Amino acid sequence: MRINHWNNQPVDSAIVLLTEEDSQNLSRLSLPEQLTEIIPSLVARKDFTGKKGSLLRVPMAEGTLYLSGLGKAAKCTVNVVRDALAEGLRSAGKNRAKSAYVPLAHIACEGLDVALGEAAGLCDYVFDKYKTKDEDYTPFALDEIFTDIEGDFARGLVYAECQKFSRNLANEPGCAIYPEILAKKAQAVAEESGLVCEVWDEEKLKAEKMGALLAVGSGSKNPPHLIHLTYKPANPKKKVAFVGKGITFDSGGLDLKPDNFMLTMKGDKTGACNVLAIMKGVAELKPDVEVHGFMTCAENMPSGSAYKPDDIITARNGKTIEINNTDAEGRLVLSDALCVASELKPDVIIDMATLTGACMVALGKWRAGLFSNDDGLAGKLLAVSEGRGESFWRMPLEDEHIAESLKSPYADLVNCGERYGGAIFAALFLKEFVSEGIAWAHMDIAGVDHYDKESGVYAKGMSAFGVRTCLEYVMEA
Ligand code: BES
Ligand code: MN
Ligand code: ZN
């Protein structure tokens, strides 16, 4: 997608975003002549009122006009604008428009340039590579946008490309992607973008005492892998490590999930896919920060070789874990990876994981959980995520009762507690594997991982939620 400055170039669509107030006071807007006539009449007939989420498609003699509602002006944030843009651009592109004029100068919000880049980059996303395309199939046509504001459109476009890259991996089914394939994808990204990539296969994982990752992977014919990508600029002002859960399919293991809970569990690798996408973006955006990306990958399957309830395993830092539920596997693969990340002595570790159904119950499907041992880091991540339209809610990481339930009668820890407070239990479990003195944040993205239907910048399927927040975080660090 290209975004250029509007110079009266001919276009085959125009996407005009209006608040409810704008639609009543059109004289204030400076729109091209063709539009100043038609819009007032559409508003007068109440075909368009500016309601949030509304989209009116108006075929005209030359080209098509799209009116996208922003709702009440007082509530019109850049996040509302991004979604309204994505809806308008998506509709234009699906309806064979190749170019669009998108005036934005009349909107009083900060950060419209990056938001336009994001919406432009994400509007065409659908995961349909496995669908046979019949004669009626019309590919998304839009590839050029003209706007009346100046700014940094490239940054938002890179954020969007990275998010789509992660979605493309996360949406692939378990038969197509397993740990070894993720390792190959990571190596390909590293080669293209000049990152360093180190892969630990099963043998190396044994030598490195990665007992928790090995246990989770032991039930599958596809062995586990740990992938480590590195971006090192000349004089970094900070060292940040990302760690992503990469369960390429989560059947639950011997504690098998019921059928309806197993669906979408191909997406249990989103954390790892996000980390790869973030590293790809970092290689392109070149921040002044040393960035490490760890993808901790396994397939959680039941079999004769699978790890079992009652097993006691030893993680890399020597802590022993009694397994009381093989479906609480994410915290296990993360535990070993958090140890390896801690050994690099980074200033910051951020892990991302589709970790608990409990987080989804607590916060719903449109907000992720954020846990942190550091108020500064948590505050920064909340601020950055707000600007990107990815909403997080800070959850508690202090709880003496839940902490007590981490204790095992036979080992140092159990991997699973009671149902209540399950997201906090998981976060407290992870904390056991992060070295003292490192600012650490844990993102539980289970709830937001999968979209049932397309909306705003999201398409049906895996969302790759968190990629834009993390990229912005390293750019602002
Ligand atoms: N991958 C799941 C969590 C999940 C649930 C992600 C729904 C996305 C949507 C995780 O491995 C899991 O199975 N968690 C269990 C933990 C329980 C056994 C303590 C859960 O949430 O039920
Ligand atoms: Mn599980
Ligand atoms: Zn899982």
Short mmCIF file of C-alpha atoms and ligand atoms in Angstrom, two decimals:
data_model
loop_
_atom_site.label_atom_id
_atom_site.label_comp_id
_atom_site.label_asym_id
_atom_site.label_seq_id
_atom_site.Cartn_x
_atom_site.Cartn_y
_atom_site.Cartn_z
CA MET A 1 0.00 0.00 0.00
CA ARG A 2 1.31 3.46 -0.89
CA ILE A 3 0.26 6.61 0.94
CA ASN A 4 0.89 9.95 -0.77
CA HIS A 5 -0.10 13.55 -0.51
CA TRP A 6 -3.32 14.56 -2.26
CA ASN A 7 -2.74 16.81 -5.25
CA ASN A 8 -6.05 16.50 -7.05
CA GLN A 9 -5.00 13.19 -8.53
CA PRO A 10 -7.91 11.24 -10.01
CA VAL A 11 -9.11 8.51 -7.62
CA ASP A 12 -11.83 5.92 -7.82
CA SER A 13 -13.00 6.27 -4.24
CA ALA A 14 -13.15 8.80 -1.42
CA ILE A 15 -13.40 7.84 2.23
CA VAL A 16 -14.73 10.61 4.43
CA LEU A 17 -14.77 10.21 8.20
CA LEU A 18 -17.29 12.35 10.05
CA THR A 19 -18.40 12.73 13.64
CA GLU A 20 -22.07 13.19 14.48
CA GLU A 21 -21.35 16.90 14.97
CA ASP A 22 -19.44 17.19 11.68
CA SER A 23 -22.41 15.84 9.80
CA GLN A 24 -24.47 18.73 11.18
CA ASN A 25 -21.84 21.36 10.42
CA LEU A 26 -20.34 20.50 7.07
CA SER A 27 -19.37 24.04 6.13
CA ARG A 28 -16.36 23.76 8.44
CA LEU A 29 -14.81 20.99 6.35
CA SER A 30 -12.79 21.68 3.25
CA LEU A 31 -13.79 18.89 0.93
CA PRO A 32 -13.47 18.62 -2.83
CA GLU A 33 -16.34 20.12 -4.80
CA GLN A 34 -17.99 16.88 -5.88
CA LEU A 35 -18.39 15.93 -2.23
CA THR A 36 -19.64 19.21 -0.82
CA GLU A 37 -22.88 18.76 -2.72
CA ILE A 38 -23.67 15.15 -2.09
CA ILE A 39 -22.80 14.85 1.59
CA PRO A 40 -25.27 17.49 2.87
CA SER A 41 -28.13 15.84 1.01
CA LEU A 42 -27.24 12.41 2.42
CA VAL A 43 -27.12 13.91 5.88
CA ALA A 44 -30.40 15.79 5.38
CA ARG A 45 -32.10 12.53 4.38
CA LYS A 46 -30.56 10.88 7.47
CA ASP A 47 -28.89 8.27 5.29
CA PHE A 48 -25.76 9.18 7.19
CA THR A 49 -25.66 10.54 10.73
CA GLY A 50 -22.03 10.01 11.74
CA LYS A 51 -22.89 7.21 14.18
CA LYS A 52 -19.87 5.25 15.33
CA GLY A 53 -19.33 2.15 13.24
CA SER A 54 -21.72 3.22 10.48
CA LEU A 55 -20.52 2.98 6.91
CA LEU A 56 -22.44 4.27 3.91
CA ARG A 57 -21.37 3.36 0.39
CA VAL A 58 -22.51 5.82 -2.25
CA PRO A 59 -21.80 4.96 -5.90
CA MET A 60 -21.35 8.21 -7.84
CA ALA A 61 -20.96 9.02 -11.52
CA GLU A 62 -17.18 8.83 -11.14
CA GLY A 63 -16.00 6.63 -8.34
CA THR A 64 -17.55 5.72 -5.02
CA LEU A 65 -17.94 7.72 -1.85
CA TYR A 66 -17.67 6.04 1.53
CA LEU A 67 -18.91 7.81 4.63
CA SER A 68 -17.56 6.30 7.81
CA GLY A 69 -19.03 7.39 11.16
CA LEU A 70 -16.83 8.48 14.08
CA GLY A 71 -19.61 8.91 16.64
CA LYS A 72 -19.65 11.76 19.16
CA ALA A 73 -16.79 14.24 18.73
CA ALA A 74 -15.99 14.21 22.45
CA LYS A 75 -15.32 10.46 22.32
CA CYS A 76 -13.49 10.47 19.01
CA THR A 77 -9.99 9.21 19.76
CA VAL A 78 -7.33 8.16 17.30
CA ASN A 79 -8.42 4.56 17.98
CA VAL A 80 -11.93 5.31 16.76
CA VAL A 81 -10.44 6.94 13.66
CA ARG A 82 -8.16 3.94 12.94
CA ASP A 83 -11.10 1.52 13.01
CA ALA A 84 -13.35 3.79 10.93
CA LEU A 85 -10.54 4.15 8.39
CA ALA A 86 -10.00 0.41 8.25
CA GLU A 87 -13.72 -0.22 7.68
CA GLY A 88 -13.90 2.35 4.87
CA LEU A 89 -10.68 1.25 3.18
CA ARG A 90 -11.64 -2.43 3.44
CA SER A 91 -14.97 -1.81 1.81
CA ALA A 92 -13.39 0.28 -0.97
CA GLY A 93 -10.72 -2.34 -1.65
CA LYS A 94 -13.22 -5.21 -1.69
CA ASN A 95 -15.37 -3.23 -4.13
CA ARG A 96 -12.50 -2.98 -6.60
CA ALA A 97 -11.37 0.58 -5.91
CA LYS A 98 -7.66 0.82 -6.71
CA SER A 99 -7.14 4.25 -5.20
CA ALA A 100 -8.73 6.26 -2.43
CA TYR A 101 -8.76 9.87 -1.34
CA VAL A 102 -8.80 10.04 2.46
CA PRO A 103 -9.08 13.56 3.89
CA LEU A 104 -8.04 13.74 7.55
CA ALA A 105 -7.18 17.42 8.12
CA HIS A 106 -10.64 18.08 9.62
CA ILE A 107 -10.06 15.56 12.44
CA ALA A 108 -8.57 16.89 15.67
CA CYS A 109 -6.55 13.94 16.98
CA GLU A 110 -2.87 13.29 17.60
CA GLY A 111 -1.13 10.51 15.72
CA LEU A 112 -3.38 10.34 12.68
CA ASP A 113 -0.39 9.65 10.42
CA VAL A 114 0.64 6.42 12.15
CA ALA A 115 -3.00 5.36 12.52
CA LEU A 116 -3.56 5.87 8.78
CA GLY A 117 -0.51 3.69 8.07
CA GLU A 118 -1.86 0.98 10.37
CA ALA A 119 -5.38 1.05 8.93
CA ALA A 120 -4.06 1.13 5.35
CA GLY A 121 -1.75 -1.79 6.05
CA LEU A 122 -4.29 -3.91 7.89
CA CYS A 123 -7.47 -3.25 5.86
CA ASP A 124 -6.71 -5.89 3.22
CA TYR A 125 -5.98 -8.75 5.61
CA VAL A 126 -7.85 -12.01 5.31
CA PHE A 127 -6.58 -15.54 5.80
CA ASP A 128 -7.92 -17.24 2.69
CA LYS A 129 -4.89 -18.95 1.18
CA TYR A 130 -6.50 -22.39 1.48
CA LYS A 131 -9.76 -21.39 -0.21
CA THR A 132 -10.17 -22.25 -3.87
CA LYS A 133 -10.79 -19.00 -5.73
CA ASP A 134 -13.77 -19.28 -8.11
CA GLU A 135 -14.66 -17.01 -11.08
CA ASP A 136 -16.45 -14.56 -8.78
CA TYR A 137 -13.36 -14.04 -6.69
CA THR A 138 -12.21 -10.43 -6.82
CA PRO A 139 -8.87 -9.76 -5.20
CA PHE A 140 -8.53 -6.76 -2.92
CA ALA A 141 -7.77 -3.92 -5.32
CA LEU A 142 -6.78 -0.90 -3.23
CA ASP A 143 -3.09 -0.07 -3.35
CA GLU A 144 -2.83 3.71 -3.32
CA ILE A 145 -4.09 6.25 -0.81
CA PHE A 146 -3.96 10.03 -1.04
CA THR A 147 -4.42 12.17 2.03
CA ASP A 148 -4.35 15.85 2.99
CA ILE A 149 -2.16 15.57 6.09
CA GLU A 150 1.62 15.25 6.35
CA GLY A 151 3.41 12.78 8.55
CA ASP A 152 5.14 9.48 9.10
CA PHE A 153 3.00 6.97 7.23
CA ALA A 154 5.81 4.43 6.92
CA ARG A 155 5.90 3.61 10.61
CA GLY A 156 2.25 2.55 10.78
CA LEU A 157 2.67 0.56 7.58
CA VAL A 158 5.59 -1.37 9.11
CA TYR A 159 3.59 -2.03 12.29
CA ALA A 160 0.77 -3.37 10.12
CA GLU A 161 3.04 -5.55 7.98
CA CYS A 162 4.50 -7.11 11.12
CA GLN A 163 1.09 -7.76 12.61
CA LYS A 164 -0.05 -9.40 9.37
CA PHE A 165 3.12 -11.48 9.28
CA SER A 166 2.33 -12.80 12.76
CA ARG A 167 -1.32 -13.43 11.86
CA ASN A 168 -0.29 -15.39 8.78
CA LEU A 169 1.79 -17.72 10.94
CA ALA A 170 -0.70 -17.95 13.81
CA ASN A 171 -3.61 -18.70 11.44
CA GLU A 172 -1.77 -21.68 9.90
CA PRO A 173 -3.13 -24.95 11.26
CA GLY A 174 -1.15 -27.38 13.38
CA CYS A 175 -0.67 -29.71 10.41
CA ALA A 176 1.28 -26.99 8.61
CA ILE A 177 3.22 -25.41 11.46
CA TYR A 178 5.01 -27.22 14.25
CA PRO A 179 8.10 -26.17 16.22
CA GLU A 180 10.64 -27.11 13.56
CA ILE A 181 8.75 -25.09 10.96
CA LEU A 182 8.70 -22.04 13.23
CA ALA A 183 12.47 -22.43 13.56
CA LYS A 184 12.81 -22.47 9.76
CA LYS A 185 10.59 -19.38 9.47
CA ALA A 186 12.72 -17.61 12.08
CA GLN A 187 15.91 -18.52 10.24
CA ALA A 188 14.45 -17.19 7.00
CA VAL A 189 13.50 -13.90 8.68
CA ALA A 190 16.97 -13.64 10.21
CA GLU A 191 18.64 -14.21 6.86
CA GLU A 192 16.50 -11.63 5.08
CA SER A 193 16.82 -8.97 7.71
CA GLY A 194 20.31 -9.43 9.11
CA LEU A 195 19.36 -10.75 12.54
CA VAL A 196 21.26 -13.48 14.35
CA CYS A 197 19.22 -16.65 14.86
CA GLU A 198 20.12 -19.55 17.11
CA VAL A 199 17.94 -22.65 17.29
CA TRP A 200 18.07 -25.23 20.06
CA ASP A 201 16.72 -28.59 18.90
CA GLU A 202 15.71 -31.42 21.22
CA GLU A 203 19.25 -32.67 21.73
CA LYS A 204 20.54 -29.21 22.58
CA LEU A 205 17.54 -28.60 24.87
CA LYS A 206 18.56 -31.71 26.83
CA ALA A 207 22.15 -30.54 27.08
CA GLU A 208 20.89 -27.13 28.25
CA LYS A 209 18.66 -28.66 30.94
CA MET A 210 15.43 -27.25 29.50
CA GLY A 211 13.38 -29.81 31.42
CA ALA A 212 10.06 -27.99 31.34
CA LEU A 213 10.03 -27.28 27.60
CA LEU A 214 11.13 -30.87 26.92
CA ALA A 215 8.37 -32.28 29.14
CA VAL A 216 5.63 -30.35 27.34
CA GLY A 217 6.99 -31.40 23.95
CA SER A 218 7.46 -35.05 24.87
CA GLY A 219 4.03 -36.23 23.76
CA SER A 220 4.42 -35.12 20.15
CA LYS A 221 6.25 -36.61 17.22
CA ASN A 222 7.23 -33.02 16.43
CA PRO A 223 9.99 -32.19 18.93
CA PRO A 224 10.20 -28.88 20.82
CA HIS A 225 12.53 -26.03 19.80
CA LEU A 226 13.79 -22.86 21.43
CA ILE A 227 14.50 -20.07 18.97
CA HIS A 228 16.61 -17.04 19.86
CA LEU A 229 16.83 -14.01 17.56
CA THR A 230 19.14 -11.08 18.24
CA TYR A 231 19.24 -7.49 17.03
CA LYS A 232 22.30 -5.58 18.25
CA PRO A 233 22.89 -1.95 17.19
CA ALA A 234 26.25 -0.23 17.71
CA ASN A 235 25.56 1.69 20.93
CA PRO A 236 22.35 0.40 22.45
CA LYS A 237 20.87 2.46 25.28
CA LYS A 238 18.92 -0.50 26.64
CA LYS A 239 18.61 -4.26 26.38
CA VAL A 240 15.11 -5.71 26.00
CA ALA A 241 14.13 -9.39 25.68
CA PHE A 242 10.79 -10.62 24.35
CA VAL A 243 9.64 -14.14 25.14
CA GLY A 244 6.70 -15.73 23.32
CA LYS A 245 4.69 -18.87 24.03
CA GLY A 246 4.78 -21.05 20.92
CA ILE A 247 2.45 -23.98 21.45
CA THR A 248 1.79 -24.91 17.83
CA PHE A 249 -1.23 -26.89 18.96
CA ASP A 250 -2.64 -27.21 22.47
CA SER A 251 -4.72 -30.36 22.78
CA GLY A 252 -4.32 -30.15 26.55
CA GLY A 253 -2.09 -33.23 26.54
CA LEU A 254 -3.23 -36.19 28.67
CA ASP A 255 -5.57 -33.76 30.44
CA LEU A 256 -7.22 -33.53 27.05
CA LYS A 257 -9.38 -30.51 26.30
CA PRO A 258 -13.03 -31.09 25.36
CA ASP A 259 -13.67 -30.63 21.62
CA ASN A 260 -15.09 -27.12 21.69
CA PHE A 261 -12.17 -25.87 23.79
CA MET A 262 -9.64 -27.37 21.41
CA LEU A 263 -10.83 -25.35 18.43
CA THR A 264 -8.64 -22.28 17.76
CA MET A 265 -5.79 -23.87 19.74
CA LYS A 266 -3.63 -23.63 16.61
CA GLY A 267 -3.47 -20.02 17.81
CA ASP A 268 -1.69 -20.99 21.01
CA LYS A 269 1.55 -20.08 19.22
CA THR A 270 0.61 -16.41 18.83
CA GLY A 271 3.08 -15.23 21.49
CA ALA A 272 5.96 -16.76 19.55
CA CYS A 273 4.64 -15.56 16.18
CA ASN A 274 4.33 -12.07 17.66
CA VAL A 275 7.93 -12.20 18.86
CA LEU A 276 9.16 -13.17 15.40
CA ALA A 277 7.10 -10.35 13.88
CA ILE A 278 8.47 -7.88 16.42
CA MET A 279 12.05 -8.92 15.59
CA LYS A 280 11.31 -8.48 11.88
CA GLY A 281 9.98 -5.01 12.61
CA VAL A 282 12.92 -4.13 14.82
CA ALA A 283 15.33 -5.12 12.02
CA GLU A 284 13.50 -2.69 9.75
CA LEU A 285 12.88 0.20 12.14
CA LYS A 286 16.35 -0.03 13.70
CA PRO A 287 15.79 1.35 17.21
CA ASP A 288 18.75 2.22 19.47
CA VAL A 289 17.95 -0.75 21.64
CA GLU A 290 19.44 -4.23 21.79
CA VAL A 291 16.52 -6.59 21.30
CA HIS A 292 16.36 -10.33 21.88
CA GLY A 293 13.45 -12.49 20.84
CA PHE A 294 12.82 -15.95 22.30
CA MET A 295 10.21 -18.28 20.85
CA THR A 296 9.62 -21.27 23.09
CA CYS A 297 7.91 -23.86 20.92
CA ALA A 298 6.31 -27.24 21.48
CA GLU A 299 3.20 -29.19 20.50
CA ASN A 300 1.13 -30.27 23.52
CA MET A 301 -0.15 -33.76 22.66
CA PRO A 302 -1.30 -36.87 24.50
CA SER A 303 0.59 -40.07 23.71
CA GLY A 304 2.56 -42.91 25.28
CA SER A 305 5.55 -40.62 25.59
CA ALA A 306 3.63 -37.60 26.86
CA TYR A 307 4.38 -36.00 30.21
CA LYS A 308 1.87 -37.04 32.83
CA PRO A 309 -0.08 -35.68 35.75
CA ASP A 310 1.97 -36.40 38.92
CA ASP A 311 5.26 -36.14 37.01
CA ILE A 312 7.93 -34.05 38.67
CA ILE A 313 10.12 -32.16 36.23
CA THR A 314 13.12 -29.86 36.70
CA ALA A 315 13.27 -26.48 34.99
CA ARG A 316 16.50 -24.87 33.78
CA ASN A 317 17.03 -22.92 37.00
CA GLY A 318 16.84 -26.14 39.04
CA LYS A 319 13.34 -25.57 40.42
CA THR A 320 11.26 -28.74 40.51
CA ILE A 321 7.65 -28.69 39.32
CA GLU A 322 4.91 -31.18 40.14
CA ILE A 323 2.57 -31.50 37.17
CA ASN A 324 -1.04 -31.49 38.27
CA ASN A 325 -2.47 -30.50 34.90
CA THR A 326 -0.83 -31.08 31.53
CA ASP A 327 -3.06 -28.40 30.01
CA ALA A 328 -1.25 -25.74 32.04
CA GLU A 329 1.68 -26.13 29.62
CA GLY A 330 2.27 -22.52 28.57
CA ARG A 331 3.79 -21.48 31.90
CA LEU A 332 6.12 -24.48 31.64
CA VAL A 333 7.55 -23.68 28.23
CA LEU A 334 7.85 -20.05 29.30
CA SER A 335 9.63 -20.91 32.55
CA ASP A 336 12.72 -22.33 30.84
CA ALA A 337 12.75 -19.52 28.28
CA LEU A 338 12.47 -16.85 30.99
CA CYS A 339 15.55 -18.42 32.65
CA VAL A 340 17.52 -18.20 29.39
CA ALA A 341 16.35 -14.63 28.82
CA SER A 342 17.30 -13.69 32.40
CA GLU A 343 20.82 -15.04 31.85
CA LEU A 344 21.40 -12.29 29.26
CA LYS A 345 20.84 -9.77 32.07
CA PRO A 346 18.50 -7.54 30.05
CA ASP A 347 17.03 -4.36 31.52
CA VAL A 348 13.55 -5.51 30.55
CA ILE A 349 11.82 -8.82 29.79
CA ILE A 350 8.37 -8.83 28.20
CA ASP A 351 6.64 -12.14 27.72
CA MET A 352 3.54 -12.70 25.64
CA ALA A 353 1.32 -15.72 25.91
CA THR A 354 -2.15 -17.06 25.21
CA LEU A 355 -1.86 -18.30 28.74
CA THR A 356 -5.15 -18.63 30.61
CA GLY A 357 -8.84 -18.94 29.93
CA ALA A 358 -9.17 -17.24 33.32
CA CYS A 359 -7.78 -14.00 31.90
CA MET A 360 -10.39 -14.16 29.17
CA VAL A 361 -13.12 -14.68 31.78
CA ALA A 362 -11.81 -11.72 33.78
CA LEU A 363 -11.30 -9.18 31.00
CA GLY A 364 -13.30 -10.37 28.01
CA LYS A 365 -12.17 -10.79 24.44
CA TRP A 366 -11.08 -7.25 23.68
CA ARG A 367 -8.66 -6.51 26.51
CA ALA A 368 -5.45 -8.28 27.47
CA GLY A 369 -4.02 -8.75 30.95
CA LEU A 370 -0.80 -7.01 31.92
CA PHE A 371 1.23 -8.13 34.92
CA SER A 372 4.45 -6.48 35.97
CA ASN A 373 6.93 -6.28 38.83
CA ASP A 374 7.82 -2.73 37.78
CA ASP A 375 5.43 0.25 37.88
CA GLY A 376 7.52 2.25 35.41
CA LEU A 377 7.45 -0.52 32.82
CA ALA A 378 3.75 -1.21 33.36
CA GLY A 379 2.93 2.50 33.03
CA LYS A 380 4.96 2.82 29.85
CA LEU A 381 3.34 -0.23 28.27
CA LEU A 382 -0.16 0.94 29.21
CA ALA A 383 0.52 4.39 27.72
CA VAL A 384 2.01 3.01 24.51
CA SER A 385 -0.75 0.42 24.06
CA GLU A 386 -3.45 3.05 24.51
CA GLY A 387 -2.00 4.98 21.55
CA ARG A 388 -1.97 1.85 19.41
CA GLY A 389 -5.56 0.88 20.22
CA GLU A 390 -4.51 -2.37 21.89
CA SER A 391 -6.06 -2.27 25.31
CA PHE A 392 -4.47 -3.84 28.34
CA TRP A 393 -5.57 -3.90 31.96
CA ARG A 394 -3.05 -4.15 34.75
CA MET A 395 -3.64 -7.18 36.95
CA PRO A 396 -2.21 -7.87 40.40
CA LEU A 397 1.06 -9.70 40.84
CA GLU A 398 0.91 -9.69 44.62
CA ASP A 399 -1.34 -12.19 46.31
CA GLU A 400 -0.22 -14.13 49.35
CA HIS A 401 -3.04 -16.66 49.19
CA ILE A 402 -2.53 -17.51 45.56
CA ALA A 403 1.25 -17.47 46.09
CA GLU A 404 0.75 -20.06 48.86
CA SER A 405 -1.09 -22.32 46.42
CA LEU A 406 2.02 -22.48 44.19
CA LYS A 407 3.66 -24.76 46.74
CA SER A 408 3.77 -28.50 46.16
CA PRO A 409 4.01 -31.14 48.87
CA TYR A 410 6.55 -33.06 46.76
CA ALA A 411 8.35 -30.45 44.66
CA ASP A 412 9.13 -26.72 44.71
CA LEU A 413 6.04 -25.76 42.74
CA VAL A 414 2.85 -27.13 41.24
CA ASN A 415 2.01 -25.97 37.72
CA CYS A 416 -1.69 -25.45 38.32
CA GLY A 417 -3.81 -24.04 41.12
CA GLU A 418 -7.54 -23.74 41.66
CA ARG A 419 -9.83 -22.25 39.08
CA TYR A 420 -10.29 -18.90 40.79
CA GLY A 421 -7.50 -16.40 40.20
CA GLY A 422 -6.07 -18.63 37.47
CA ALA A 423 -4.46 -15.79 35.52
CA ILE A 424 -2.74 -14.48 38.66
CA PHE A 425 -1.55 -17.97 39.58
CA ALA A 426 0.04 -18.33 36.14
CA ALA A 427 1.74 -14.92 36.42
CA LEU A 428 3.07 -15.76 39.90
CA PHE A 429 4.38 -19.05 38.53
CA LEU A 430 6.27 -17.22 35.74
CA LYS A 431 7.76 -14.82 38.29
CA GLU A 432 9.66 -17.76 39.80
CA PHE A 433 11.81 -17.89 36.67
CA VAL A 434 12.66 -14.21 36.19
CA SER A 435 15.90 -13.18 37.91
CA GLU A 436 15.82 -10.51 40.62
CA GLY A 437 16.44 -6.97 39.44
CA ILE A 438 14.99 -7.35 35.95
CA ALA A 439 11.94 -5.24 35.09
CA TRP A 440 9.48 -7.78 33.74
CA ALA A 441 6.04 -7.64 32.19
CA HIS A 442 3.78 -10.52 31.30
CA MET A 443 1.03 -10.10 28.72
CA ASP A 444 -1.78 -12.65 28.89
CA ILE A 445 -3.31 -12.45 25.41
CA ALA A 446 -5.58 -15.52 25.61
CA GLY A 447 -8.81 -13.48 25.45
CA VAL A 448 -7.84 -11.24 22.54
CA ASP A 449 -6.13 -13.91 20.44
CA HIS A 450 -9.02 -14.85 18.20
CA TYR A 451 -11.62 -12.66 16.49
CA ASP A 452 -14.88 -14.38 15.57
CA LYS A 453 -15.64 -11.77 12.95
CA GLU A 454 -13.95 -8.91 11.17
CA SER A 455 -14.10 -5.52 12.85
CA GLY A 456 -11.99 -2.37 12.54
CA VAL A 457 -8.37 -3.35 11.92
CA TYR A 458 -9.13 -6.98 12.82
CA ALA A 459 -10.05 -9.79 10.46
CA LYS A 460 -11.66 -13.09 11.35
CA GLY A 461 -9.06 -15.35 12.91
CA MET A 462 -5.94 -14.74 14.92
CA SER A 463 -5.36 -11.11 15.82
CA ALA A 464 -1.61 -10.89 16.56
CA PHE A 465 -2.61 -8.52 19.33
CA GLY A 466 0.39 -6.93 21.03
CA VAL A 467 2.74 -6.62 18.06
CA ARG A 468 2.11 -2.90 17.57
CA THR A 469 2.37 -2.12 21.28
CA CYS A 470 5.70 -3.92 21.58
CA LEU A 471 7.14 -2.32 18.45
CA GLU A 472 6.13 1.13 19.65
CA TYR A 473 7.60 0.30 23.06
CA VAL A 474 11.05 -0.41 21.61
CA MET A 475 10.83 2.62 19.34
CA GLU A 476 10.07 4.84 22.35
CA ALA A 477 12.41 3.12 24.84
N1 BES B 1 -3.79 -22.19 25.73
C1 BES B 1 -4.60 -22.29 26.88
C2 BES B 1 -5.26 -20.96 27.28
C3 BES B 1 -6.25 -20.39 26.32
C4 BES B 1 -7.60 -20.55 26.53
C5 BES B 1 -5.86 -19.60 25.25
C6 BES B 1 -8.52 -20.00 25.68
C7 BES B 1 -6.77 -19.05 24.38
C8 BES B 1 -8.12 -19.23 24.60
C9 BES B 1 -3.76 -22.76 28.07
O1 BES B 1 -2.68 -23.56 27.78
C10 BES B 1 -4.67 -23.55 28.93
O2 BES B 1 -5.05 -24.59 28.53
N2 BES B 1 -4.98 -23.02 30.09
C11 BES B 1 -5.82 -23.66 31.01
C12 BES B 1 -5.13 -23.60 32.33
C13 BES B 1 -5.72 -24.46 33.37
C14 BES B 1 -5.51 -25.91 33.06
C15 BES B 1 -5.07 -24.10 34.69
C16 BES B 1 -7.15 -22.91 31.05
O3 BES B 1 -7.13 -21.70 30.92
O4 BES B 1 -8.17 -23.57 31.16
MN MN B 2 -3.21 -25.62 27.69
ZN ZN B 3 -1.91 -23.39 25.91
#
